[in-house]
XYZ file of C-alpha atoms in Angstrom:
563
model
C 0.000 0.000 0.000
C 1.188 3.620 -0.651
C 0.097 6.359 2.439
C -0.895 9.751 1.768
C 1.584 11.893 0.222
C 4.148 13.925 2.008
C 3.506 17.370 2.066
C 6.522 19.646 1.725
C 8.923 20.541 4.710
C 9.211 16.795 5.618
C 12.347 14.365 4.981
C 9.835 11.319 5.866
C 7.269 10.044 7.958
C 8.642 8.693 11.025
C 11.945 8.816 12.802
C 13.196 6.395 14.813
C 16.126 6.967 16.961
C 17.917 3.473 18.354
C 18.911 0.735 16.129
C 18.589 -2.507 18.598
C 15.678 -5.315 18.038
C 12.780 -3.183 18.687
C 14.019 0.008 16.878
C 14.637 -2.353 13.998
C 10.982 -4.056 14.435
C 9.508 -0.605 14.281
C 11.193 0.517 11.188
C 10.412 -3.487 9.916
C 6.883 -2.811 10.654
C 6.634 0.606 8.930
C 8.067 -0.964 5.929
C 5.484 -3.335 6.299
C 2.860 -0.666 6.658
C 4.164 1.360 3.232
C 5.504 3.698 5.878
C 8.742 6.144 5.120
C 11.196 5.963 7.391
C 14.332 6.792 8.659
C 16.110 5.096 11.046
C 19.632 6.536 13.365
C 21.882 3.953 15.322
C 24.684 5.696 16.735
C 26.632 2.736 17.282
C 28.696 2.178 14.342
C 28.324 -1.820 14.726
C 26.358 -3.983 16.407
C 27.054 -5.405 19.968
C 28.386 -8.593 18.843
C 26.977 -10.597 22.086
C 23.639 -12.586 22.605
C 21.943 -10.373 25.011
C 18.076 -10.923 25.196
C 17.363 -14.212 23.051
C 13.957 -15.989 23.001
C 10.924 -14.983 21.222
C 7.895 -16.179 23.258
C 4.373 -17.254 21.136
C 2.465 -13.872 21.229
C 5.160 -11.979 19.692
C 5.900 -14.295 17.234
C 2.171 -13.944 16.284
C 2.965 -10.146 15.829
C 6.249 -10.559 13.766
C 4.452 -12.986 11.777
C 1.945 -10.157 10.960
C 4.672 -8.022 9.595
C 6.566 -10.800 7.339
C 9.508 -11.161 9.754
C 8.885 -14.205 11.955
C 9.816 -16.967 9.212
C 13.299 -15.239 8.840
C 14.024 -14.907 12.863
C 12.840 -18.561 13.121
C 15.819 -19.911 10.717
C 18.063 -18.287 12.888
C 16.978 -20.113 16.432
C 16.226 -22.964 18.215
C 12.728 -24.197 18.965
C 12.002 -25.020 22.622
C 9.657 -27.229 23.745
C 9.993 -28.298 27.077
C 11.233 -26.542 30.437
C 12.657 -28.667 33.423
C 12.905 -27.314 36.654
C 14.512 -28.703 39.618
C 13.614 -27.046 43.099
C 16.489 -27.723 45.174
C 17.581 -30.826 43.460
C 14.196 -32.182 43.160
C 12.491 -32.268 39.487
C 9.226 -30.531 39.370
C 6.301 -30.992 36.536
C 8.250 -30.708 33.489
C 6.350 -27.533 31.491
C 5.095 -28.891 27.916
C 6.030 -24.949 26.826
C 4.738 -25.279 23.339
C 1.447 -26.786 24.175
C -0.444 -23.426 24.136
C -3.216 -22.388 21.304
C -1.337 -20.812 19.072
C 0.571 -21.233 15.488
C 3.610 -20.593 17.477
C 4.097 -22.562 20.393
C 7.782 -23.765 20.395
C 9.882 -20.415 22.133
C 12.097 -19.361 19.533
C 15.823 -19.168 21.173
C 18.388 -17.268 18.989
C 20.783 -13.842 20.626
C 20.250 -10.491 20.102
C 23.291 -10.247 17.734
C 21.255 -12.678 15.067
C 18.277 -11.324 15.858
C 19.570 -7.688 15.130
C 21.378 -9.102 11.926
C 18.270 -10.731 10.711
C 15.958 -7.886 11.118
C 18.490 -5.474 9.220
C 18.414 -7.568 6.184
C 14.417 -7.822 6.314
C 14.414 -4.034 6.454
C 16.944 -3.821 3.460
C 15.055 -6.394 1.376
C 12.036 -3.955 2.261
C 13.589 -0.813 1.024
C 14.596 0.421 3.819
C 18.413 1.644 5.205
C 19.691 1.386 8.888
C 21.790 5.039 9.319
C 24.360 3.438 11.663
C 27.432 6.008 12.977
C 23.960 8.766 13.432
C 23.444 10.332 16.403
C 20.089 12.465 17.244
C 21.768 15.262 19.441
C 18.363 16.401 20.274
C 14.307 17.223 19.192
C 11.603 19.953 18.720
C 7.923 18.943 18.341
C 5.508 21.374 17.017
C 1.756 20.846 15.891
C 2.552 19.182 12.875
C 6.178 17.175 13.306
C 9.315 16.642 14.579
C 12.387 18.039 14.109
C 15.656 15.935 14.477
C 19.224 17.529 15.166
C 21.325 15.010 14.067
C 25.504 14.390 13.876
C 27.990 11.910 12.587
C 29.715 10.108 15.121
C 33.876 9.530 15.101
C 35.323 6.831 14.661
C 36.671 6.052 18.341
C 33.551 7.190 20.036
C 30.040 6.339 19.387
C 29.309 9.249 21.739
C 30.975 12.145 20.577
C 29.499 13.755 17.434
C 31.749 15.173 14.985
C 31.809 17.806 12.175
C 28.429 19.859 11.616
C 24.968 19.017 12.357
C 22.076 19.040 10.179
C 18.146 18.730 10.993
C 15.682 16.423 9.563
C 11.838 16.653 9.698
C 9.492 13.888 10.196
C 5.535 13.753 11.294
C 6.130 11.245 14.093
C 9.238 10.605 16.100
C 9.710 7.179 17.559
C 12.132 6.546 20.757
C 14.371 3.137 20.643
C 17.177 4.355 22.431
C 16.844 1.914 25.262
C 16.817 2.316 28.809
C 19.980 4.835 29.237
C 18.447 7.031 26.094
C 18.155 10.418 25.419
C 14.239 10.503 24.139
C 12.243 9.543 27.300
C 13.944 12.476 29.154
C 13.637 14.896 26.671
C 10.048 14.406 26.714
C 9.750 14.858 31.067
C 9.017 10.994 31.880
C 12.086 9.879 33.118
C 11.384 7.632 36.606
C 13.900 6.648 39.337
C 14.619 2.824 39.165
C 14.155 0.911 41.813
C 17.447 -1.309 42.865
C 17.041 -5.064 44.098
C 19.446 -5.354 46.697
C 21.809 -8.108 47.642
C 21.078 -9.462 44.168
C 23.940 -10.231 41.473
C 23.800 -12.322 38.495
C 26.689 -14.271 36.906
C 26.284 -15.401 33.304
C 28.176 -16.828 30.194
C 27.607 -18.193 26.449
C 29.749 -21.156 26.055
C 29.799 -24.639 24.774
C 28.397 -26.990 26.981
C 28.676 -30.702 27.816
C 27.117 -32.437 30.635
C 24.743 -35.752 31.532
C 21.464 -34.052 30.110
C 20.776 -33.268 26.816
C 21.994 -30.447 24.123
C 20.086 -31.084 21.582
C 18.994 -27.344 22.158
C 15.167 -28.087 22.121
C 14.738 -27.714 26.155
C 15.546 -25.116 28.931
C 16.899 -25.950 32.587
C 15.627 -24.073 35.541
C 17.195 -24.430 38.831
C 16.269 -23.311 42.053
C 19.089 -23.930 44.917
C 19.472 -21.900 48.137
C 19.718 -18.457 47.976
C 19.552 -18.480 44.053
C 18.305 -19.494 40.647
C 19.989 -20.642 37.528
C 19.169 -21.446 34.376
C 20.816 -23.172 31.124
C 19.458 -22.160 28.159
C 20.357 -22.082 23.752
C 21.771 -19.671 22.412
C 22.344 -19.741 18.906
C 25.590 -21.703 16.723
C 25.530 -24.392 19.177
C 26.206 -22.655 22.377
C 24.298 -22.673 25.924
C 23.883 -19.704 28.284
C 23.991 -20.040 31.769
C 22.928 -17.475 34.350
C 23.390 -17.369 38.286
C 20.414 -14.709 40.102
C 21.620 -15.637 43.908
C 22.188 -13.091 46.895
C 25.137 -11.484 46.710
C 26.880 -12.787 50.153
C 30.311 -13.505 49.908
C 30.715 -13.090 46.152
C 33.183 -10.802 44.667
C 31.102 -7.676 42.360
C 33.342 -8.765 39.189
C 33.044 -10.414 36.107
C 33.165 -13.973 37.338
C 36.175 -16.655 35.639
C 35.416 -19.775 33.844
C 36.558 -21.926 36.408
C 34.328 -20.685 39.133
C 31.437 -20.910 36.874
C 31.879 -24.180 35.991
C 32.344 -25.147 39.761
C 28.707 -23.787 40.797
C 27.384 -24.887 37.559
C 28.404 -28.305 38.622
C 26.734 -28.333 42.419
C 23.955 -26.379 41.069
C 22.934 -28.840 38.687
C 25.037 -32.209 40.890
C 26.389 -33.108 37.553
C 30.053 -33.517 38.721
C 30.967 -34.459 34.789
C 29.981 -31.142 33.433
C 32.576 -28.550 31.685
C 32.419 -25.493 29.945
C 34.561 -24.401 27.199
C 35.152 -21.819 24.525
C 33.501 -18.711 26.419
C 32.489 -15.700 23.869
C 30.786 -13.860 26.500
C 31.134 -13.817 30.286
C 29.332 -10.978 32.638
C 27.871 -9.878 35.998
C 24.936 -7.334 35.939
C 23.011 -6.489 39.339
C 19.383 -5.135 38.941
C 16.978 -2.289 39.214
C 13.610 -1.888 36.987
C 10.988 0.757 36.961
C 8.734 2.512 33.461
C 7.326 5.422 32.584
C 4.499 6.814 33.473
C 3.605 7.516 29.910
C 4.661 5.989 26.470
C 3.992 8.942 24.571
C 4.143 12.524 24.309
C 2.494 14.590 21.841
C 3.817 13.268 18.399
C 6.519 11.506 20.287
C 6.315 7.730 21.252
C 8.496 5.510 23.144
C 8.845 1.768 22.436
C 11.024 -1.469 24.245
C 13.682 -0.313 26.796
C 13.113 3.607 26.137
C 10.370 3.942 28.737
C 11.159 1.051 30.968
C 14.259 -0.954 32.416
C 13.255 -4.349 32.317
C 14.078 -7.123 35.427
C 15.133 -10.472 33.398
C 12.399 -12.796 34.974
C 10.594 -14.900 32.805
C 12.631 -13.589 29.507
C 10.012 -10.943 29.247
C 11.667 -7.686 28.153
C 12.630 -7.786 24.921
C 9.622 -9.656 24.142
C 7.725 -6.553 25.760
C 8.945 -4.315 22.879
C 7.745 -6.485 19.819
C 4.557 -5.880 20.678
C 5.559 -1.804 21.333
C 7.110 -2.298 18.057
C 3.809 -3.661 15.812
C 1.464 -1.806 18.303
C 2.865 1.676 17.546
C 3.507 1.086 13.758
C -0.016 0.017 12.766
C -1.867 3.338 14.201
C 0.989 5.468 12.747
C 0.546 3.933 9.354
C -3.785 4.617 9.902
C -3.108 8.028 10.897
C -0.440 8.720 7.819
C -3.057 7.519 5.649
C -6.113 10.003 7.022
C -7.974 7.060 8.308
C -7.725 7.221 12.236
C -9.374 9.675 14.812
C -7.518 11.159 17.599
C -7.907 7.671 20.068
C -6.460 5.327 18.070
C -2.578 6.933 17.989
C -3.798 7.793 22.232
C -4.292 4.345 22.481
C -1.008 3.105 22.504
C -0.073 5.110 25.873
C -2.579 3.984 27.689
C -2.380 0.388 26.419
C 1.673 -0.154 26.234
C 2.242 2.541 28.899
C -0.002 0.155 31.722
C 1.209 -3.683 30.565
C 4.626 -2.203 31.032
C 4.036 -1.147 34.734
C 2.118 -4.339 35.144
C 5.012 -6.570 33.665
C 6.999 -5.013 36.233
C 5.200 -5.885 38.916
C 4.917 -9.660 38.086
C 8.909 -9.426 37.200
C 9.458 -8.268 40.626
C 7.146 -10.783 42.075
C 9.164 -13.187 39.955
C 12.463 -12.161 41.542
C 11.001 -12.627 44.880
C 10.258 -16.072 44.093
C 13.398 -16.921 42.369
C 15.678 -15.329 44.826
C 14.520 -13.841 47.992
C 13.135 -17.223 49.346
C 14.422 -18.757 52.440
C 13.345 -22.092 53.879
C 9.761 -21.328 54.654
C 9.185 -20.244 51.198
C 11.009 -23.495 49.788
C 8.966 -25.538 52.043
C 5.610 -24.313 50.616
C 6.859 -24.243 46.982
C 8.026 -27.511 46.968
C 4.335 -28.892 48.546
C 3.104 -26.907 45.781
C 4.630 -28.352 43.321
C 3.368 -31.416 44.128
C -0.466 -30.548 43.549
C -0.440 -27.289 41.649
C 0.114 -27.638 37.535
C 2.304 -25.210 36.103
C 3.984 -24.306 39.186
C 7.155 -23.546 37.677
C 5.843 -20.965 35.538
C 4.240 -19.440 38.575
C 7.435 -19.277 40.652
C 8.739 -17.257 37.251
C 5.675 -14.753 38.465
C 3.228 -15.419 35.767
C 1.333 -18.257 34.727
C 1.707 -17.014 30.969
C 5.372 -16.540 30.031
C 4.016 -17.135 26.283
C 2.355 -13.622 26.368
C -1.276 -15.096 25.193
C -2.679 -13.156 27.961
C -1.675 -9.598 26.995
C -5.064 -7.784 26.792
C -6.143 -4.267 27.289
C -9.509 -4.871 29.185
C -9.543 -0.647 29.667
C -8.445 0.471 26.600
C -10.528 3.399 24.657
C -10.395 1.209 21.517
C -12.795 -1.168 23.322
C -16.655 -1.183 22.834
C -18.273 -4.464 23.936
C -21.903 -5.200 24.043
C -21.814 -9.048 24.723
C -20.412 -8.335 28.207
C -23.271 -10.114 30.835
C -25.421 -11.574 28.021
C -25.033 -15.266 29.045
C -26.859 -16.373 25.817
C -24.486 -14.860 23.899
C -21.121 -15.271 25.526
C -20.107 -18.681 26.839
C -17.732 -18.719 30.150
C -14.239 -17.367 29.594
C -15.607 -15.939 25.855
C -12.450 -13.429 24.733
C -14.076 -9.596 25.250
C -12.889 -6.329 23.855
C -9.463 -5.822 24.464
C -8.166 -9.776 24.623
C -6.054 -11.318 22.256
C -8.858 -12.755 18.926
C -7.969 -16.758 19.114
C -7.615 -18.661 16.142
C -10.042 -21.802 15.173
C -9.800 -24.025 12.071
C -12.678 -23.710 9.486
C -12.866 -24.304 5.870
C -12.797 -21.908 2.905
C -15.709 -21.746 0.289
C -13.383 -24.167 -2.052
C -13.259 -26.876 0.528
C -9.834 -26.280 1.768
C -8.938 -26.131 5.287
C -7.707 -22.750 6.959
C -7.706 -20.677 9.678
C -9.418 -17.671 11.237
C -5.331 -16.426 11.396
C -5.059 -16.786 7.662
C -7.940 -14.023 7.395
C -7.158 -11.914 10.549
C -3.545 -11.135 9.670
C -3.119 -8.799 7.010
C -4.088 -11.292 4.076
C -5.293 -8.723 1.471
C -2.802 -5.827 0.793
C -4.133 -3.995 3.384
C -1.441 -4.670 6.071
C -3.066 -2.287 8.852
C -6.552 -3.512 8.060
C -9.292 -4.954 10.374
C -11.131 -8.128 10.104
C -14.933 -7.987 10.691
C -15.867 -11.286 11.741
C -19.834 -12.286 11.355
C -20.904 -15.221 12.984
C -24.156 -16.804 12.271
C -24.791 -18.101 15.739
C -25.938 -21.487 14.221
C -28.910 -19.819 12.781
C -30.013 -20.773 9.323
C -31.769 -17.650 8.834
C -28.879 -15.041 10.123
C -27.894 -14.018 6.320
C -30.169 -10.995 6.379
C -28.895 -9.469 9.827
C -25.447 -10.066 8.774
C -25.349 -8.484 5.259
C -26.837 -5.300 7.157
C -23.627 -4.925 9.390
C -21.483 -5.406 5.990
C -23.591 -2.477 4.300
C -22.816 -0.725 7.295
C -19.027 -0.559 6.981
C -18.430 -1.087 3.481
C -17.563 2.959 3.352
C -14.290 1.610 5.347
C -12.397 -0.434 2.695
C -9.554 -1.696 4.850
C -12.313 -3.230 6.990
C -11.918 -6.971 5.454
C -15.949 -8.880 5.887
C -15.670 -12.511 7.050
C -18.526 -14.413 7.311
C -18.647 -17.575 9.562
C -20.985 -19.826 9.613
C -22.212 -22.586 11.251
C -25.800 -23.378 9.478
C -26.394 -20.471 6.887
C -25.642 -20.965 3.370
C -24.372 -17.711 1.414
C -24.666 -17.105 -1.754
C -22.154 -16.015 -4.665
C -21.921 -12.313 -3.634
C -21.651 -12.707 -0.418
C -18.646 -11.304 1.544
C -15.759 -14.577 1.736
C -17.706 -16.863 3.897
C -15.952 -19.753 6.329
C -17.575 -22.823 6.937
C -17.844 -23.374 10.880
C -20.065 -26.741 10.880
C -17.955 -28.020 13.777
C -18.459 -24.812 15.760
C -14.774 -24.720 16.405
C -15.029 -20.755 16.006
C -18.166 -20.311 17.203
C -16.597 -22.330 20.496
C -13.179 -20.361 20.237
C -15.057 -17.180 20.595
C -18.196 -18.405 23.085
C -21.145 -17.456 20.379
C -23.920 -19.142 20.254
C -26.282 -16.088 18.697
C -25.139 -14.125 15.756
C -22.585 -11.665 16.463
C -20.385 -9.262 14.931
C -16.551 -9.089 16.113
C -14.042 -6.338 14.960
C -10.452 -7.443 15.213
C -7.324 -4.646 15.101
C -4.637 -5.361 13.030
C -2.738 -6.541 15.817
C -5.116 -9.224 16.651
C -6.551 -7.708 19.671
C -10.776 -7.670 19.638
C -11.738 -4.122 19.334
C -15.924 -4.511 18.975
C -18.338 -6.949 20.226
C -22.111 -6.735 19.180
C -25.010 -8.416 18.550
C -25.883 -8.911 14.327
C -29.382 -7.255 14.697
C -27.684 -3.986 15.532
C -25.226 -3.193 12.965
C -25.849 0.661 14.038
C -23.766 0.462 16.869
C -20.989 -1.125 14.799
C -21.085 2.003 12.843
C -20.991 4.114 15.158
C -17.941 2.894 16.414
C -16.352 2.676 13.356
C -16.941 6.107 12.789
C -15.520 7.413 16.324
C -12.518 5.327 15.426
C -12.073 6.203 11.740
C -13.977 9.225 10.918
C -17.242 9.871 9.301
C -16.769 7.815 5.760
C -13.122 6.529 4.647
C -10.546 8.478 3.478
């Protein structure tokens, strides 16, 4: 798709400043989107360690809906089982992938190849990372953003040197990470919070031992006073990382040797060695966010507006969906077809699951390491009766980020909510994440509601109108009404799904349902109309016989007729 044109005074669209995995993602997205964009790393090359390295299912969803999973995915190892041993004894193995998605095997690469690999998708796009760039500083104004901008020198990715020069964009997008210049510019620094008595020892190294490296499972293990865990990293290495209190252990960048020794009575394998280190590292911990993800025609995504605890693998993961979220209403609003809400939105969706996923990480930490022997005690009886209890001690229950929702957001308008005729128990409502279901296409061949929710007609910020027939032979008529309705919108993609009514040849693309796995999926058992962002996320419940309030909603979000 092409967006509306530029008008004059403007070098591009968006800029983004910070050239790490979610910068890159953003400017991915964009590219995606049609989107002009220009992007300024100031480091001159990238970090060449692993860093933050698993992709959990939800944000593979969301990559997928840009074109960029596939490529990530040949770069990493699937994962799909998690051991965890509380104090030497195993605990229920977690079955990781076995969640309802298209995605369920964790994706373990490094940040390095994940950087790499997200580069060349925004080359093969079109698109140019301006490494050696720094943004010196930034003026908004009614209608843009103005970048100062220098080149760097060549021994210091700090120092900018020569003249300066100013580019203009419409919307300027923070990716400068936690230590970034963007988030205080705009007045939302925070303090961070510091864990004390916490330190964490790590390495990437090749491993050999009496368990398997076959690089499809993690190891989790809980000992006193700490937590480790063995993990792939990508070309046939494993990381290991120490979280433990900090008593009697030197604040240093640990040696080999004395990783190797705890490795060994952590995990009572006596036989296992490390070798061939390319990264070793100590790190102790402090976290916080902002109290706002945007500003005006500024927005923040990943480690610009919060400093991430490592719980759970969480953070980086955090920022894809920043990423995808922030590029899909910039590319409605470029293109004259989004009111006011949609690009206010993103604060208050991103802004609050960032403050929330800080909580849980903390929670997490206070599981993993501040436990003592009472809390052992009643973990390990726990673990004994409770499923999943491994994935609670990590502070959520949902480390695969299915349960992201925005039950508060103003995108949300829901008018199933209390109808028990309608809505069966645990039904997704406005805000949730749309699930998938398999039905079949009008030619007989098998698909999914995915295939149709995910950008699958050239309109790669579109939304997918799902009608559902409810079972009810005669629900064609109430249907077609709700189509009429929004047909003004054309990036508003019609999918009818039915369970008993037969369409006919001009009818919007109908899906066959006659096992009610969608109609299950999405607890309907009356027709029903469901609007679904391009990110996935339910936007509009409502009953078929009232395709005026669908309007209505479709006009608060995208203006009176299309654009």
């Amino acid at each position: 798709m092409t967006h509306a044109s530029m008008q004059d005074g403007f070098d591009t669209d968006v800029i983004i400043i910070g050239g790490g995995p979610i910068g890159l993602t953003t400017a991915a997205a964009l590219a995606h989107h049609g989107i002009k964009f220009r992007l300024f790393e100031q480091r001159q090359h990238p970090k060449p360690y692993s860093r933050a390295n698993n992709l959990w299912a939800r944000p593979q969803e969301l990559l997928a809906s840009i074109g960029i999973r596939d490529a990530i995915a040949k770069n990493a190892y699937s994962i799909t089982q998690v051991n965890t041993l509380l104090n030497g004894r195993p605990v229920n193995p977690v079955a990781i992938a076995d969640v309802p998605s298209p995605y369920g095997p964790v994706l373990y690469s490094g940040q390095d190849v994940i950087e790499k690999t997200l580069t060349e998708q925004i080359e093969l796009k079109g698109g140019t990372v301006e490494r050696g760039i720094k943004a010196v500083s930034f003026e908004q104004d009614a209608d843009g953003v103005t970048v100062t901008i220098g080149r760097v020198s060549n021994d210091d990715d700090h120092h900018v040197e020569g003249p300066t020069e100013q580019v203009r964009a419409r919307y300027l997008v923070g990716a400068d990470g936690h230590d970034g210049s963007v988030r205080k510019a705009l007045g939302l620094d925070f303090e961070l919070q510091k864990l004390p008595h916490v330190i964490n020892r790590q390495l990437d190294a090749k491993l050999s031992w009496r368990r398997s490296t076959d690089f499809d499972h993690l190891w989790f293990f809980y000992y006193p006073h700490g937590f480790c865990g063995v993990l792939p990293v990508w070309e046939g290495y494993h990381r290991l990382f120490f979280l433990s209190h900090d008593e009697g252990i030197p604040d240093r960048d640990p040696t080999l040797e004395e990783l190797q020794a705890i490795a060994r009575e952590v995990t009572e394998d006596e036989t296992l060695t490390l070798a061939d280190p390319i990264w070793i590292t100590h790190s102790r911990f402090q976290h916080g966010a902002a109290e706002h993800y945007s500003a005006g025609r500024v927005y923040l995504v990943g480690d610009a507006g919060h400093e991430s605890l490592p719980a759970g693998g969480q953070g980086m993961n955090s920022g894809f969906h920043d990423a995808v979220g922030v590029a899909w209403r910039l590319a409605m609003a470029l293109n004259n077809n989004a009111t006011p809400v949609v690009l206010e939105s993103y604060d208050h969706e991103r802004g609050g699951e960032h403050r929330a996923l800080d909580g849980r990480q903390v929670r997490g930490f206070e599981n993993s390491v501040y436990r003592g022997a009472i809390k052992d005690i009643a973990i390990d009886l726990a673990a004994r009766f409770v499923p999943n209890i491994s994935a609670f001690i990590q502070g959520t229950a949902d480390l695969q980020q299915l349960s992201v929702a925005y039950p508060e957001s103003p995108l949300n308008e829901d008018h199933l909510t209390g109808l028990a005729d309608l809505v069966g128990q645990g039904a997704p409502k406005a805000g949730e994440r749309a699930p998938d279901a398999k039905v079949v296409a009008s030619d007989g061949r098998s698909t999914t509601l995915f295939d149709h929710i995910y950008n699958p007609d050239g309109f790669s910020w579109g939304w997918t109108l799902l009608a559902f027939d409810g079972r009810d032979a005669g629900a064609m008529t109430s249907l077609r009404a709700a189509f009429a309705e929004v047909q003004g919108w054309r990036f508003i993609r019609p999918r009818l799904v039915l369970a008993k009514a037969l369409p006919s040849a001009s009818d919007a693309v109908a899906l066959s349902d006659l096992d009610h796995e969608a109609h299950t999926a999405y607890g309907l058992s009356t027709a029903a109309l469901i609007l679904i962002r391009p990110d996935g996320h339910i936007a509009y419940r409502g009953t078929a016989d009232h395709p005026e309030k669908l309007r209505a909603y479709c006009e608060r979000m995208f203006g009176a007729t299309a654009a």
